[in-house]
mmCIF file of C-alpha atoms in Angstrom:
data_model
loop_
_atom_site.group_PDB
_atom_site.id
_atom_site.type_symbol
_atom_site.label_atom_id
_atom_site.label_comp_id
_atom_site.label_asym_id
_atom_site.label_seq_id
_atom_site.Cartn_x
_atom_site.Cartn_y
_atom_site.Cartn_z
ATOM 1 C CA MET A 25 112.667 165.697 163.496
ATOM 2 C CA LYS A 26 108.835 165.558 163.042
ATOM 3 C CA THR A 27 107.474 165.732 159.802
ATOM 4 C CA PRO A 28 104.894 168.544 159.519
ATOM 5 C CA PRO A 29 101.287 167.190 158.903
ATOM 6 C CA TRP A 30 100.923 169.371 155.901
ATOM 7 C CA LEU A 31 104.200 168.094 154.315
ATOM 8 C CA ALA A 32 103.200 164.434 155.066
ATOM 9 C CA LEU A 33 100.033 164.969 153.603
ATOM 10 C CA ALA A 34 101.425 166.515 150.209
ATOM 11 C CA LEU A 35 104.105 163.826 150.130
ATOM 12 C CA LEU A 36 101.333 161.005 150.475
ATOM 13 C CA ALA A 37 99.267 162.500 147.650
ATOM 14 C CA PHE A 38 102.087 163.006 145.399
ATOM 15 C CA ALA A 39 103.504 159.456 146.068
ATOM 16 C CA VAL A 40 99.880 157.719 145.434
ATOM 17 C CA ARG A 41 99.251 159.993 142.267
ATOM 18 C CA ALA A 42 102.854 159.638 140.673
ATOM 19 C CA GLY A 43 102.228 155.490 141.000
ATOM 20 C CA VAL A 44 99.220 155.742 139.265
ATOM 21 C CA ALA A 45 100.692 158.051 136.590
ATOM 22 C CA ILE A 46 103.549 155.472 136.324
ATOM 23 C CA LEU A 47 101.393 152.633 136.126
ATOM 24 C CA THR A 48 99.184 154.181 133.373
ATOM 25 C CA GLU A 49 101.863 155.262 131.211
ATOM 26 C CA HIS A 50 102.476 151.362 130.665
ATOM 27 C CA LYS A 51 99.101 149.451 131.481
ATOM 28 C CA PRO A 52 95.622 151.614 131.614
ATOM 29 C CA ILE A 53 93.824 150.586 134.679
ATOM 30 C CA PHE A 54 90.341 151.649 133.287
ATOM 31 C CA PRO A 55 88.457 151.246 129.926
ATOM 32 C CA SER A 56 89.773 153.342 127.143
ATOM 33 C CA HIS A 57 86.986 155.683 127.146
ATOM 34 C CA TYR A 58 88.110 157.073 130.442
ATOM 35 C CA TYR A 59 91.449 158.681 128.736
ATOM 36 C CA ASN A 60 89.582 160.178 125.838
ATOM 37 C CA ASP A 61 90.112 163.784 126.985
ATOM 38 C CA ALA A 62 93.549 163.374 128.179
ATOM 39 C CA ARG A 63 94.454 161.774 124.865
ATOM 40 C CA SER A 64 92.910 164.548 122.955
ATOM 41 C CA ALA A 65 94.905 167.067 125.240
ATOM 42 C CA ASP A 66 98.180 165.206 124.419
ATOM 43 C CA SER A 67 97.321 165.152 120.766
ATOM 44 C CA HIS A 68 96.994 168.815 120.560
ATOM 45 C CA GLY A 69 100.001 169.376 122.382
ATOM 46 C CA SER A 70 102.122 167.159 120.265
ATOM 47 C CA GLU A 71 100.746 169.079 117.299
ATOM 48 C CA VAL A 72 102.055 172.239 118.674
ATOM 49 C CA ALA A 73 105.191 170.858 119.784
ATOM 50 C CA ALA A 74 105.937 169.542 116.277
ATOM 51 C CA ALA A 75 104.774 172.708 114.253
ATOM 52 C CA TRP A 76 107.175 174.653 116.379
ATOM 53 C CA ALA A 77 110.135 172.111 115.995
ATOM 54 C CA ALA A 78 109.465 172.530 111.795
ATOM 55 C CA GLY A 79 109.482 176.373 112.372
ATOM 56 C CA ARG A 80 106.037 177.088 111.802
ATOM 57 C CA ALA A 81 103.101 178.563 113.634
ATOM 58 C CA HIS A 82 100.329 176.269 114.970
ATOM 59 C CA GLU A 83 96.898 177.360 115.724
ATOM 60 C CA PRO A 84 95.591 175.156 118.693
ATOM 61 C CA SER A 85 92.200 173.588 118.157
ATOM 62 C CA GLY A 86 89.068 173.737 120.535
ATOM 63 C CA SER A 87 87.890 176.159 123.214
ATOM 64 C CA PRO A 88 89.986 179.010 124.511
ATOM 65 C CA SER A 89 91.173 176.724 127.876
ATOM 66 C CA GLN A 90 91.943 173.577 125.487
ATOM 67 C CA ARG A 91 94.069 176.133 123.345
ATOM 68 C CA LEU A 92 95.811 177.419 126.537
ATOM 69 C CA HIS A 93 96.378 173.780 127.641
ATOM 70 C CA ALA A 94 97.823 172.710 124.239
ATOM 71 C CA VAL A 95 100.115 175.267 124.283
ATOM 72 C CA TYR A 96 101.462 174.388 127.575
ATOM 73 C CA LEU A 97 101.877 170.935 126.828
ATOM 74 C CA GLY A 98 103.487 171.899 123.554
ATOM 75 C CA SER A 99 106.090 173.981 125.591
ATOM 76 C CA LEU A 100 106.663 170.751 127.754
ATOM 77 C CA TYR A 101 107.345 168.491 124.739
ATOM 78 C CA ARG A 102 109.508 170.996 123.030
ATOM 79 C CA ALA A 103 111.638 171.301 126.121
ATOM 80 C CA PHE A 104 111.702 167.537 127.102
ATOM 81 C CA GLY A 105 110.507 165.433 123.928
ATOM 82 C CA HIS A 106 107.161 163.698 123.757
ATOM 83 C CA ARG A 107 106.912 162.606 127.503
ATOM 84 C CA PRO A 108 103.289 162.672 128.853
ATOM 85 C CA LEU A 109 104.596 161.305 132.039
ATOM 86 C CA ILE A 110 106.197 164.757 132.650
ATOM 87 C CA PRO A 111 102.931 166.852 132.634
ATOM 88 C CA LYS A 112 101.335 163.841 134.859
ATOM 89 C CA LEU A 113 103.758 164.124 137.403
ATOM 90 C CA ILE A 114 103.606 167.986 137.545
ATOM 91 C CA ASN A 115 99.845 167.592 138.102
ATOM 92 C CA CYS A 116 100.442 165.103 141.049
ATOM 93 C CA ALA A 117 102.571 167.851 142.428
ATOM 94 C CA ALA A 118 99.929 170.298 142.058
ATOM 95 C CA ALA A 119 97.671 168.000 143.793
ATOM 96 C CA GLY A 120 100.001 167.371 146.814
ATOM 97 C CA ALA A 121 100.179 171.260 146.934
ATOM 98 C CA THR A 122 96.674 171.412 146.934
ATOM 99 C CA ILE A 123 95.948 169.074 149.619
ATOM 100 C CA ALA A 124 98.409 171.029 151.834
ATOM 101 C CA LEU A 125 96.768 174.052 151.408
ATOM 102 C CA LEU A 126 93.375 172.632 152.037
ATOM 103 C CA TYR A 127 94.778 171.202 155.398
ATOM 104 C CA GLY A 128 96.005 174.763 156.437
ATOM 105 C CA LEU A 129 92.830 176.353 155.312
ATOM 106 C CA PHE A 130 90.714 173.808 157.512
ATOM 107 C CA THR A 131 93.121 173.785 160.511
ATOM 108 C CA ALA A 132 92.490 177.586 160.710
ATOM 109 C CA LEU A 133 88.608 177.240 160.497
ATOM 110 C CA PHE A 134 87.616 174.032 161.775
ATOM 111 C CA GLY A 135 90.672 172.724 163.894
ATOM 112 C CA PRO A 136 93.629 170.339 163.353
ATOM 113 C CA GLY A 137 91.256 167.071 163.778
ATOM 114 C CA PRO A 138 88.699 167.801 161.291
ATOM 115 C CA ALA A 139 91.423 169.340 158.873
ATOM 116 C CA LEU A 140 93.352 166.270 159.160
ATOM 117 C CA ALA A 141 90.574 164.015 158.337
ATOM 118 C CA SER A 142 89.264 166.048 155.471
ATOM 119 C CA ALA A 143 92.570 166.316 154.002
ATOM 120 C CA LEU A 144 93.615 162.611 154.256
ATOM 121 C CA LEU A 145 90.243 161.678 152.460
ATOM 122 C CA VAL A 146 91.153 163.951 149.684
ATOM 123 C CA ALA A 147 94.628 162.549 149.519
ATOM 124 C CA LEU A 148 93.400 159.108 149.526
ATOM 125 C CA TRP A 149 90.304 159.442 147.478
ATOM 126 C CA PRO A 150 89.943 157.364 144.401
ATOM 127 C CA SER A 151 88.576 159.504 141.814
ATOM 128 C CA HIS A 152 90.642 162.389 142.830
ATOM 129 C CA ILE A 153 93.930 160.404 142.700
ATOM 130 C CA PHE A 154 92.817 159.356 139.084
ATOM 131 C CA PHE A 155 92.118 162.473 137.860
ATOM 132 C CA THR A 156 94.876 164.767 139.313
ATOM 133 C CA SER A 157 97.339 162.056 138.066
ATOM 134 C CA GLN A 158 96.228 162.217 134.223
ATOM 135 C CA ASN A 159 96.667 164.755 131.399
ATOM 136 C CA PHE A 160 93.787 166.798 132.728
ATOM 137 C CA LYS A 161 93.437 170.568 133.978
ATOM 138 C CA GLU A 162 91.968 169.564 137.218
ATOM 139 C CA SER A 163 95.358 169.621 139.470
ATOM 140 C CA ALA A 164 95.921 173.432 138.096
ATOM 141 C CA THR A 165 92.414 174.405 138.586
ATOM 142 C CA GLN A 166 92.260 172.835 141.822
ATOM 143 C CA LEU A 167 95.566 174.559 143.089
ATOM 144 C CA LEU A 168 94.592 178.155 141.945
ATOM 145 C CA ALA A 169 91.003 177.721 143.102
ATOM 146 C CA THR A 170 92.167 176.788 146.699
ATOM 147 C CA PHE A 171 94.856 179.337 146.841
ATOM 148 C CA ALA A 172 92.425 182.039 145.929
ATOM 149 C CA ILE A 173 89.967 180.706 148.681
ATOM 150 C CA ALA A 174 92.509 180.359 151.399
ATOM 151 C CA SER A 175 93.773 183.881 150.605
ATOM 152 C CA ALA A 176 90.617 185.447 150.736
ATOM 153 C CA ALA A 177 89.498 183.293 153.841
ATOM 154 C CA LEU A 178 92.450 183.767 155.947
ATOM 155 C CA ALA A 179 94.070 187.237 154.793
ATOM 156 C CA GLY A 180 93.580 189.957 157.590
ATOM 157 C CA LYS A 181 94.169 193.674 156.607
ATOM 158 C CA ALA A 182 97.894 193.539 156.503
ATOM 159 C CA ALA A 183 98.015 190.797 154.016
ATOM 160 C CA ARG A 184 98.179 192.680 150.961
ATOM 161 C CA GLY A 185 100.441 190.479 149.088
ATOM 162 C CA ARG A 186 98.403 187.412 150.027
ATOM 163 C CA LEU A 187 95.285 189.106 148.646
ATOM 164 C CA LEU A 188 97.031 190.060 145.569
ATOM 165 C CA ALA A 189 98.466 186.434 145.164
ATOM 166 C CA GLY A 190 94.869 185.083 145.557
ATOM 167 C CA GLY A 191 93.064 187.572 143.296
ATOM 168 C CA LEU A 192 95.755 186.624 140.404
ATOM 169 C CA ALA A 193 95.212 182.960 141.315
ATOM 170 C CA LEU A 194 91.418 183.273 140.780
ATOM 171 C CA ALA A 195 92.176 185.026 137.550
ATOM 172 C CA GLY A 196 93.917 182.236 136.517
ATOM 173 C CA VAL A 197 91.103 179.993 137.083
ATOM 174 C CA GLY A 198 89.012 181.718 134.378
ATOM 175 C CA PHE A 199 91.589 180.802 131.920
ATOM 176 C CA LEU A 200 91.096 176.912 133.040
ATOM 177 C CA ARG A 201 87.450 177.003 133.835
ATOM 178 C CA THR A 202 85.541 180.109 133.364
ATOM 179 C CA LEU A 203 82.691 179.058 135.276
ATOM 180 C CA THR A 204 84.564 178.312 138.416
ATOM 181 C CA MET A 205 85.962 181.610 138.435
ATOM 182 C CA LEU A 206 82.488 183.299 138.161
ATOM 183 C CA VAL A 207 81.188 181.066 140.818
ATOM 184 C CA GLY A 208 84.042 181.984 142.852
ATOM 185 C CA GLU A 209 83.309 185.713 142.270
ATOM 186 C CA LEU A 210 79.769 185.164 143.622
ATOM 187 C CA ALA A 211 80.919 183.346 146.668
ATOM 188 C CA LEU A 212 83.227 185.865 147.500
ATOM 189 C CA GLY A 213 80.674 188.698 147.286
ATOM 190 C CA LEU A 214 78.119 186.776 149.416
ATOM 191 C CA ALA A 215 80.358 186.029 151.757
ATOM 192 C CA ALA A 216 81.385 189.739 151.799
ATOM 193 C CA LEU A 217 77.764 190.308 152.892
ATOM 194 C CA VAL A 218 77.971 187.970 155.671
ATOM 195 C CA ALA A 219 81.082 189.589 156.949
ATOM 196 C CA MET A 220 79.486 193.265 156.646
ATOM 197 C CA ARG A 221 76.433 191.904 158.748
ATOM 198 C CA ALA A 222 78.825 190.378 161.485
ATOM 199 C CA ARG A 223 80.905 193.393 161.344
ATOM 200 C CA ASP A 224 83.897 191.173 161.631
ATOM 201 C CA GLY A 225 86.304 193.090 159.274
ATOM 202 C CA ARG A 226 87.001 190.493 156.668
ATOM 203 C CA ALA A 227 84.722 192.171 153.857
ATOM 204 C CA ARG A 228 87.370 194.192 152.424
ATOM 205 C CA ALA A 229 89.535 191.452 152.156
ATOM 206 C CA LEU A 230 86.864 189.376 150.379
ATOM 207 C CA LEU A 231 85.954 191.938 147.996
ATOM 208 C CA THR A 232 89.560 192.805 147.164
ATOM 209 C CA VAL A 233 90.206 189.135 146.086
ATOM 210 C CA ALA A 234 86.890 189.364 143.788
ATOM 211 C CA ALA A 235 88.133 192.643 142.342
ATOM 212 C CA LEU A 236 91.594 191.633 141.546
ATOM 213 C CA ALA A 237 90.155 188.360 139.694
ATOM 214 C CA LEU A 238 88.695 190.824 137.287
ATOM 215 C CA LEU A 239 92.099 191.177 135.756
ATOM 216 C CA HIS A 240 91.103 187.750 133.885
ATOM 217 C CA LEU A 241 88.834 189.918 131.429
ATOM 218 C CA PRO A 242 91.173 192.238 129.637
ATOM 219 C CA LEU A 243 94.167 189.226 129.826
ATOM 220 C CA ARG A 244 91.604 186.910 128.263
ATOM 221 C CA GLN A 245 90.729 189.340 125.309
ATOM 222 C CA TYR A 246 94.371 189.752 124.653
ATOM 223 C CA LEU A 247 95.179 186.083 124.559
ATOM 224 C CA PHE A 248 92.024 184.604 122.697
ATOM 225 C CA ARG A 249 92.036 187.520 120.236
ATOM 226 C CA GLY A 250 95.667 187.837 119.846
ATOM 227 C CA PRO A 251 98.132 185.198 120.125
ATOM 228 C CA LEU A 252 95.814 182.174 120.695
ATOM 229 C CA ALA A 253 93.200 183.390 118.232
ATOM 230 C CA VAL A 254 91.709 181.197 115.634
ATOM 231 C CA SER A 255 91.679 181.848 111.976
ATOM 232 C CA ALA A 256 88.867 183.409 110.122
ATOM 233 C CA GLU A 257 87.528 180.298 108.171
ATOM 234 C CA ARG A 258 87.335 178.680 111.626
ATOM 235 C CA SER A 259 85.987 181.260 113.765
ATOM 236 C CA GLY A 260 82.322 179.994 113.272
ATOM 237 C CA ASP A 261 83.016 176.914 115.103
ATOM 238 C CA PRO A 262 81.385 177.578 118.614
ATOM 239 C CA SER A 263 84.188 176.007 120.307
ATOM 240 C CA HIS A 264 86.510 178.528 119.448
ATOM 241 C CA GLU A 265 84.375 181.355 121.052
ATOM 242 C CA THR A 266 86.304 183.867 123.190
ATOM 243 C CA SER A 267 83.085 185.207 125.342
ATOM 244 C CA LEU A 268 82.913 184.120 128.924
ATOM 245 C CA ILE A 269 79.531 182.564 128.507
ATOM 246 C CA PRO A 270 79.500 180.589 125.006
ATOM 247 C CA SER A 271 76.918 179.811 122.720
ATOM 248 C CA SER A 272 76.157 176.608 120.481
ATOM 249 C CA TYR A 273 75.569 177.067 117.112
ATOM 250 C CA ASP A 274 73.057 174.643 114.982
ATOM 251 C CA HIS A 275 74.696 174.051 111.461
ATOM 252 C CA ARG A 276 71.264 172.972 110.271
ATOM 253 C CA THR A 277 69.208 175.897 110.979
ATOM 254 C CA GLN A 278 72.177 178.339 111.531
ATOM 255 C CA ALA A 279 70.682 179.397 114.836
ATOM 256 C CA ARG A 280 72.984 180.506 117.624
ATOM 257 C CA PHE A 281 71.937 179.664 121.034
ATOM 258 C CA SER A 282 73.379 181.239 124.604
ATOM 259 C CA PRO A 283 72.203 179.988 127.748
ATOM 260 C CA LEU A 284 71.062 182.920 128.960
ATOM 261 C CA SER A 285 67.450 182.307 128.539
ATOM 262 C CA PRO A 286 65.399 179.125 129.474
ATOM 263 C CA ARG A 287 64.958 178.330 125.821
ATOM 264 C CA GLY A 288 68.356 179.222 124.809
ATOM 265 C CA PHE A 289 69.706 177.142 127.503
ATOM 266 C CA SER A 290 67.614 174.008 126.642
ATOM 267 C CA GLU A 291 68.814 174.288 123.209
ATOM 268 C CA PHE A 292 72.418 174.955 124.175
ATOM 269 C CA ARG A 293 72.378 171.836 126.248
ATOM 270 C CA ARG A 294 70.710 169.818 123.334
ATOM 271 C CA LEU A 295 73.314 170.777 120.753
ATOM 272 C CA ARG A 296 76.113 170.018 123.133
ATOM 273 C CA LEU A 297 74.815 166.640 123.934
ATOM 274 C CA GLU A 298 73.965 165.847 120.208
ATOM 275 C CA ALA A 299 77.528 167.126 119.480
ATOM 276 C CA ASP A 300 79.004 164.360 121.914
ATOM 277 C CA GLN A 301 76.891 161.332 120.586
ATOM 278 C CA ASP A 302 78.335 162.486 117.282
ATOM 279 C CA TYR A 303 81.843 162.365 118.359
ATOM 280 C CA ALA A 304 80.883 159.006 119.863
ATOM 281 C CA ARG A 305 79.583 157.556 116.833
ATOM 282 C CA ARG A 306 82.462 158.764 114.773
ATOM 283 C CA SER A 307 85.257 157.286 117.312
ATOM 284 C CA GLY A 308 83.111 154.019 117.459
ATOM 285 C CA LEU A 309 82.013 154.822 121.084
ATOM 286 C CA ARG A 310 78.630 154.354 122.881
ATOM 287 C CA VAL A 311 77.321 157.055 124.793
ATOM 288 C CA GLU A 312 76.053 155.665 128.082
ATOM 289 C CA SER A 313 76.101 158.421 131.301
ATOM 290 C CA GLN A 314 74.709 161.618 129.653
ATOM 291 C CA LEU A 315 72.630 163.733 132.008
ATOM 292 C CA PHE A 316 69.042 164.386 130.983
ATOM 293 C CA PRO A 317 69.625 164.588 127.289
ATOM 294 C CA ASP A 318 65.425 164.869 126.669
ATOM 295 C CA GLU A 319 64.940 167.826 129.274
ATOM 296 C CA ARG A 320 63.588 171.002 127.879
ATOM 297 C CA PHE A 321 63.058 174.493 129.533
ATOM 298 C CA GLU A 322 60.615 176.925 128.463
ATOM 299 C CA THR A 323 60.540 179.157 131.710
ATOM 300 C CA TRP A 324 63.066 179.826 134.612
ATOM 301 C CA LEU A 325 60.667 177.681 136.767
ATOM 302 C CA ASP A 326 61.663 175.021 134.812
ATOM 303 C CA VAL A 327 65.372 175.669 134.925
ATOM 304 C CA ALA A 328 65.125 176.150 139.001
ATOM 305 C CA LEU A 329 63.119 173.031 139.525
ATOM 306 C CA PHE A 330 66.300 171.270 137.504
ATOM 307 C CA VAL A 331 69.002 172.292 139.400
ATOM 308 C CA PRO A 332 68.479 170.366 142.527
ATOM 309 C CA LYS A 333 67.639 167.042 140.622
ATOM 310 C CA ALA A 334 70.712 167.834 138.043
ATOM 311 C CA SER A 335 73.270 168.871 141.218
ATOM 312 C CA PHE A 336 72.172 165.409 143.138
ATOM 313 C CA TYR A 337 73.073 163.620 140.025
ATOM 314 C CA ALA A 338 76.396 165.619 139.199
ATOM 315 C CA LEU A 339 77.610 164.921 142.782
ATOM 316 C CA PHE A 340 76.354 161.603 144.000
ATOM 317 C CA MET A 341 75.640 159.399 140.852
ATOM 318 C CA PRO A 342 76.118 156.419 140.187
ATOM 319 C CA LEU A 343 74.481 155.090 143.562
ATOM 320 C CA PRO A 344 73.407 151.791 144.526
ATOM 321 C CA GLY A 345 69.786 151.081 143.683
ATOM 322 C CA LEU A 346 69.486 154.805 141.943
ATOM 323 C CA TYR A 347 71.419 153.972 138.690
ATOM 324 C CA PRO A 348 72.055 150.883 136.753
ATOM 325 C CA LEU A 349 75.598 149.223 137.500
ATOM 326 C CA ASP A 350 75.370 146.517 135.030
ATOM 327 C CA GLY A 351 78.219 144.370 137.011
ATOM 328 C CA LYS A 352 80.737 147.008 135.513
ATOM 329 C CA PRO A 353 83.572 147.191 137.951
ATOM 330 C CA GLY A 354 83.972 151.122 137.242
ATOM 331 C CA ARG A 355 80.344 151.971 138.185
ATOM 332 C CA ILE A 356 80.324 149.714 141.376
ATOM 333 C CA ALA A 357 83.447 151.354 142.551
ATOM 334 C CA ALA A 358 81.853 154.881 141.968
ATOM 335 C CA ALA A 359 78.923 153.842 143.348
ATOM 336 C CA ALA A 360 80.662 152.993 146.746
ATOM 337 C CA GLU A 361 82.543 155.971 146.724
ATOM 338 C CA ASN A 362 79.561 158.029 146.235
ATOM 339 C CA ALA A 363 77.535 156.408 149.135
ATOM 340 C CA LEU A 364 80.637 157.674 151.339
ATOM 341 C CA LEU A 365 80.501 161.095 149.725
ATOM 342 C CA LEU A 366 76.620 161.059 150.379
ATOM 343 C CA ALA A 367 76.833 160.240 153.836
ATOM 344 C CA LEU A 368 79.591 162.793 154.589
ATOM 345 C CA THR A 369 77.685 165.665 152.728
ATOM 346 C CA VAL A 370 74.739 164.799 155.228
ATOM 347 C CA ALA A 371 76.844 164.640 157.968
ATOM 348 C CA ALA A 372 78.251 168.341 156.898
ATOM 349 C CA ALA A 373 74.673 169.793 156.596
ATOM 350 C CA LEU A 374 74.043 168.543 160.043
ATOM 351 C CA GLY A 375 77.514 169.720 161.594
ATOM 352 C CA LEU A 376 76.493 173.223 160.240
ATOM 353 C CA ARG A 377 74.439 173.465 163.406
ATOM 354 C CA ARG A 378 77.477 172.770 165.718
ATOM 355 C CA GLY A 379 79.569 175.926 164.961
ATOM 356 C CA PRO A 380 79.349 179.469 163.861
ATOM 357 C CA LEU A 381 79.005 180.155 160.120
ATOM 358 C CA ASP A 382 81.269 183.360 160.033
ATOM 359 C CA SER A 383 82.541 184.875 156.680
ATOM 360 C CA PRO A 384 85.437 182.253 155.918
ATOM 361 C CA ARG A 385 83.297 179.037 156.829
ATOM 362 C CA ALA A 386 80.479 180.789 154.628
ATOM 363 C CA LEU A 387 82.868 181.344 151.672
ATOM 364 C CA LEU A 388 83.653 177.738 151.916
ATOM 365 C CA LEU A 389 79.956 176.519 152.007
ATOM 366 C CA LEU A 390 78.730 179.124 149.217
ATOM 367 C CA PHE A 391 81.665 178.161 146.872
ATOM 368 C CA PHE A 392 80.568 174.653 147.338
ATOM 369 C CA LEU A 393 76.611 175.308 146.815
ATOM 370 C CA GLY A 394 77.506 177.429 143.733
ATOM 371 C CA MET A 395 79.685 174.900 142.121
ATOM 372 C CA ALA A 396 76.890 172.332 142.815
ATOM 373 C CA ALA A 397 74.294 174.065 141.316
ATOM 374 C CA ALA A 398 76.509 175.408 138.211
ATOM 375 C CA SER A 399 77.602 171.495 137.814
ATOM 376 C CA GLY A 400 74.026 170.448 137.844
ATOM 377 C CA LEU A 401 73.227 172.967 135.018
ATOM 378 C CA GLY A 402 76.377 172.697 133.063
ATOM 379 C CA GLU A 403 77.441 169.010 133.210
ATOM 380 C CA LEU A 404 76.533 166.948 130.277
ATOM 381 C CA ASP A 405 77.864 163.535 131.445
ATOM 382 C CA LEU A 406 78.496 161.619 134.648
ATOM 383 C CA GLY A 407 82.267 161.443 133.486
ATOM 384 C CA GLY A 408 82.717 165.152 133.442
ATOM 385 C CA ALA A 409 80.714 165.681 136.648
ATOM 386 C CA ALA A 410 83.068 163.099 138.503
ATOM 387 C CA ARG A 411 86.135 164.793 137.054
ATOM 388 C CA HIS A 412 84.953 168.297 138.118
ATOM 389 C CA LYS A 413 83.743 167.532 141.527
ATOM 390 C CA THR A 414 86.845 166.783 142.696
ATOM 391 C CA LEU A 415 87.429 170.421 142.956
ATOM 392 C CA TYR A 416 84.558 171.489 145.033
ATOM 393 C CA LEU A 417 83.318 168.709 147.152
ATOM 394 C CA PRO A 418 86.367 168.909 149.470
ATOM 395 C CA PHE A 419 85.397 172.182 150.601
ATOM 396 C CA VAL A 420 82.516 170.809 152.607
ATOM 397 C CA LEU A 421 84.217 167.679 154.035
ATOM 398 C CA PRO A 422 85.562 169.851 157.086
ATOM 399 C CA PHE A 423 81.861 170.574 158.134
ATOM 400 C CA ALA A 424 81.123 166.913 158.458
ATOM 401 C CA PHE A 425 84.067 165.964 160.603
ATOM 402 C CA TYR A 426 83.826 168.948 162.745
ATOM 403 C CA GLY A 427 79.899 168.364 163.423
ATOM 404 C CA LEU A 428 80.921 164.516 164.144
ATOM 405 C CA ALA A 429 83.674 165.691 166.399
ATOM 406 C CA LYS A 430 81.501 167.834 168.408
ATOM 407 C CA ARG A 431 79.079 164.981 168.984
ATOM 408 C CA ARG A 432 81.371 163.342 171.004
#
């Protein structure tokens, strides 16, 4: 009996990632700083599990999404003992499911050839393999976001259950990466306008998923001002804020900056960058890949002019000849990978001319463009940018392979 392509892709993706997960449990394959965030998550989860085992409540530290992740890990460690390989393998399985979903979505919109090429590339994408095989939130975020986009793009008028599930999935994204949920909402709304203009009947499905995702707001208030609230003495720490758009607090001047004005955004970035530098110094690390630490903004025009440059860096740096590689194997590998991704993105731009941009395809493109712009504005270092782009860059790949197939 022939194995369906979606299942073969899912199994391949899981097997490769599980191998990397098992390997890194015994012998890290990258320098220590590649695992900083994963180690921090593991530490917080262990603290939660230890507190529960001792019969006392524990207040997870960090941002709202970090607190939720700590409780999730703590639950696994409480049930199975401190075995970091378990959440890693769960992440590997989620990545396999995501790639199967991508194949199904791309097949419906672009045909089996471009879909298979795109999904196979994601399955074997080295950065994607690494980040979805470790103790990061990327696998869960990608699975929920991909399911939400696919539900909105493919659901017809009768698929109410699929729309409900898609809306709830996008609401779930908000607990992991709020900015991704907000960009998804914007992409759904703009795609609905495309559907209305074309009168293709999909606008209601797109708007339904967007509306259901707003359930995230009351649930967020309940969780992070209730069971996962922080104590009064720590509430002044900006990392514990529950607002959708957080602020940064300058302890020297006691001023709080929210990224809702050009000056506020400028100071917001400066304080976050300085906090990362302070953390690195305390940990005996060197900060090498921060993005534009000296950039300052006075007007919205300054911010608008910053977006293309910053988005390019978030998507494609390091690149050979444009970023110092210093003979470091990790940078050299990343540069080779990024050169391929840049070429495919250019091919995707050319491929847009070879097919109709209906509302489902527009949704994929709008989500990619929105996330690229948001990442350019919000990313503070190349490491975070590389991890986060594994979520949104796959959505542009089928445009490239579709255009290349049409040229033959």
